[in-house]
Amino acid sequence: MYSRIVFFLFVVIVSLAKVQAQTPKAFEQAADKALLSNDYYAGMKYLDKVLEMEPERTDILFKHAEAARMFQAYTIAEQSYQKVLTNNTNGSFNAAIYGLGVTKQSL
């Protein structure tokens, strides 16, 4: 009887942990929503979460840099733009050059 209760509690706890776990896509959607409402700090923090899970995503790095620049966190924006330009092997994020220039001008 005791082992059944322990097993049941284990299943419940594992199920709850999975329900509360957010996917990178969910954080990205939350970031997009925050950025659309001009909440750049929240957007930046949600994008931080995505980058913790998927650090190689240049598109998220670019969004992060833009959010940081709009929030006037210029040092963070500069670092993110530099990472974008380092990872930008196919030329998809040439706007990062402009963003980095605007950021450096604001420092």
Short mmCIF file of C-alpha atoms in Angstrom, two decimals:
data_model
loop_
_atom_site.label_atom_id
_atom_site.label_comp_id
_atom_site.label_asym_id
_atom_site.label_seq_id
_atom_site.Cartn_x
_atom_site.Cartn_y
_atom_site.Cartn_z
CA MET A 1 0.00 0.00 0.00
CA TYR A 2 2.77 2.43 0.96
CA SER A 3 4.66 1.80 -2.29
CA ARG A 4 1.53 2.60 -4.33
CA ILE A 5 1.13 5.95 -2.58
CA VAL A 6 4.80 6.79 -3.13
CA PHE A 7 4.52 5.79 -6.79
CA PHE A 8 1.37 7.89 -7.21
CA LEU A 9 3.03 10.93 -5.63
CA PHE A 10 6.06 10.45 -7.85
CA VAL A 11 3.90 10.39 -10.97
CA VAL A 12 2.03 13.52 -9.87
CA ILE A 13 5.23 15.44 -9.12
CA VAL A 14 6.82 14.47 -12.45
CA SER A 15 3.63 15.44 -14.30
CA LEU A 16 3.51 18.83 -12.62
CA ALA A 17 7.15 19.48 -13.42
CA LYS A 18 6.50 18.79 -17.09
CA VAL A 19 3.44 21.05 -17.13
CA GLN A 20 5.41 23.98 -15.72
CA ALA A 21 8.41 23.55 -18.04
CA GLN A 22 8.37 26.11 -20.82
CA THR A 23 9.64 25.41 -24.30
CA PRO A 24 11.91 27.79 -26.19
CA LYS A 25 9.03 28.45 -28.57
CA ALA A 26 6.78 29.52 -25.67
CA PHE A 27 9.43 31.93 -24.39
CA GLU A 28 9.95 33.28 -27.90
CA GLN A 29 6.22 33.89 -28.29
CA ALA A 30 6.13 35.63 -24.90
CA ALA A 31 9.09 37.78 -25.98
CA ASP A 32 7.37 38.71 -29.25
CA LYS A 33 4.24 39.69 -27.35
CA ALA A 34 6.23 41.81 -24.89
CA LEU A 35 8.17 43.51 -27.68
CA LEU A 36 4.98 44.32 -29.57
CA SER A 37 3.69 46.10 -26.47
CA ASN A 38 7.01 48.00 -26.16
CA ASP A 39 8.00 46.12 -23.00
CA TYR A 40 11.63 45.76 -24.06
CA TYR A 41 12.94 44.64 -20.68
CA ALA A 42 10.51 41.71 -20.47
CA GLY A 43 11.21 40.83 -24.09
CA MET A 44 14.92 40.84 -23.40
CA LYS A 45 14.48 38.58 -20.38
CA TYR A 46 12.31 36.09 -22.29
CA LEU A 47 14.91 36.01 -25.05
CA ASP A 48 17.58 35.36 -22.41
CA LYS A 49 15.64 32.22 -21.49
CA VAL A 50 15.55 31.09 -25.13
CA LEU A 51 19.28 31.69 -25.46
CA GLU A 52 19.94 29.62 -22.34
CA MET A 53 18.23 26.69 -24.05
CA GLU A 54 19.35 27.37 -27.63
CA PRO A 55 22.49 29.55 -27.56
CA GLU A 56 23.29 29.03 -31.25
CA ARG A 57 20.16 30.81 -32.55
CA THR A 58 21.37 33.89 -34.38
CA ASP A 59 17.82 35.11 -35.00
CA ILE A 60 17.17 35.17 -31.25
CA LEU A 61 20.51 36.90 -30.63
CA PHE A 62 19.49 39.59 -33.10
CA LYS A 63 16.09 40.06 -31.43
CA HIS A 64 17.88 40.19 -28.06
CA ALA A 65 20.27 42.86 -29.32
CA GLU A 66 17.39 44.93 -30.70
CA ALA A 67 15.41 44.62 -27.45
CA ALA A 68 18.45 45.61 -25.39
CA ARG A 69 19.10 48.62 -27.63
CA MET A 70 15.50 49.77 -27.38
CA PHE A 71 15.65 49.34 -23.59
CA GLN A 72 18.84 51.44 -23.68
CA ALA A 73 20.95 48.61 -22.26
CA TYR A 74 23.68 49.51 -24.71
CA THR A 75 26.45 47.32 -23.30
CA ILE A 76 24.23 44.24 -23.52
CA ALA A 77 23.09 45.26 -27.00
CA GLU A 78 26.69 45.70 -28.13
CA GLN A 79 27.62 42.21 -26.89
CA SER A 80 24.63 40.61 -28.61
CA TYR A 81 25.25 42.44 -31.89
CA GLN A 82 28.90 41.31 -31.81
CA LYS A 83 27.77 37.69 -31.37
CA VAL A 84 25.30 38.07 -34.24
CA LEU A 85 28.00 39.43 -36.53
CA THR A 86 30.38 36.64 -35.50
CA ASN A 87 27.73 33.98 -36.27
CA ASN A 88 26.40 35.72 -39.40
CA THR A 89 28.15 33.55 -41.97
CA ASN A 90 25.47 33.77 -44.66
CA GLY A 91 24.79 37.52 -44.45
CA SER A 92 21.22 37.20 -43.17
CA PHE A 93 21.67 39.72 -40.37
CA ASN A 94 23.43 42.64 -42.02
CA ALA A 95 21.10 44.98 -40.11
CA ALA A 96 23.20 44.07 -37.06
CA ILE A 97 25.97 46.27 -38.46
CA TYR A 98 23.63 49.25 -38.36
CA GLY A 99 22.33 48.31 -34.91
CA LEU A 100 25.87 47.98 -33.59
CA GLY A 101 26.76 51.39 -35.02
CA VAL A 102 23.72 53.04 -33.41
CA THR A 103 24.52 51.30 -30.15
CA LYS A 104 28.16 52.39 -30.14
CA GLN A 105 27.08 55.94 -30.90
CA SER A 106 24.83 55.85 -27.82
CA LEU A 107 27.50 54.54 -25.44
#
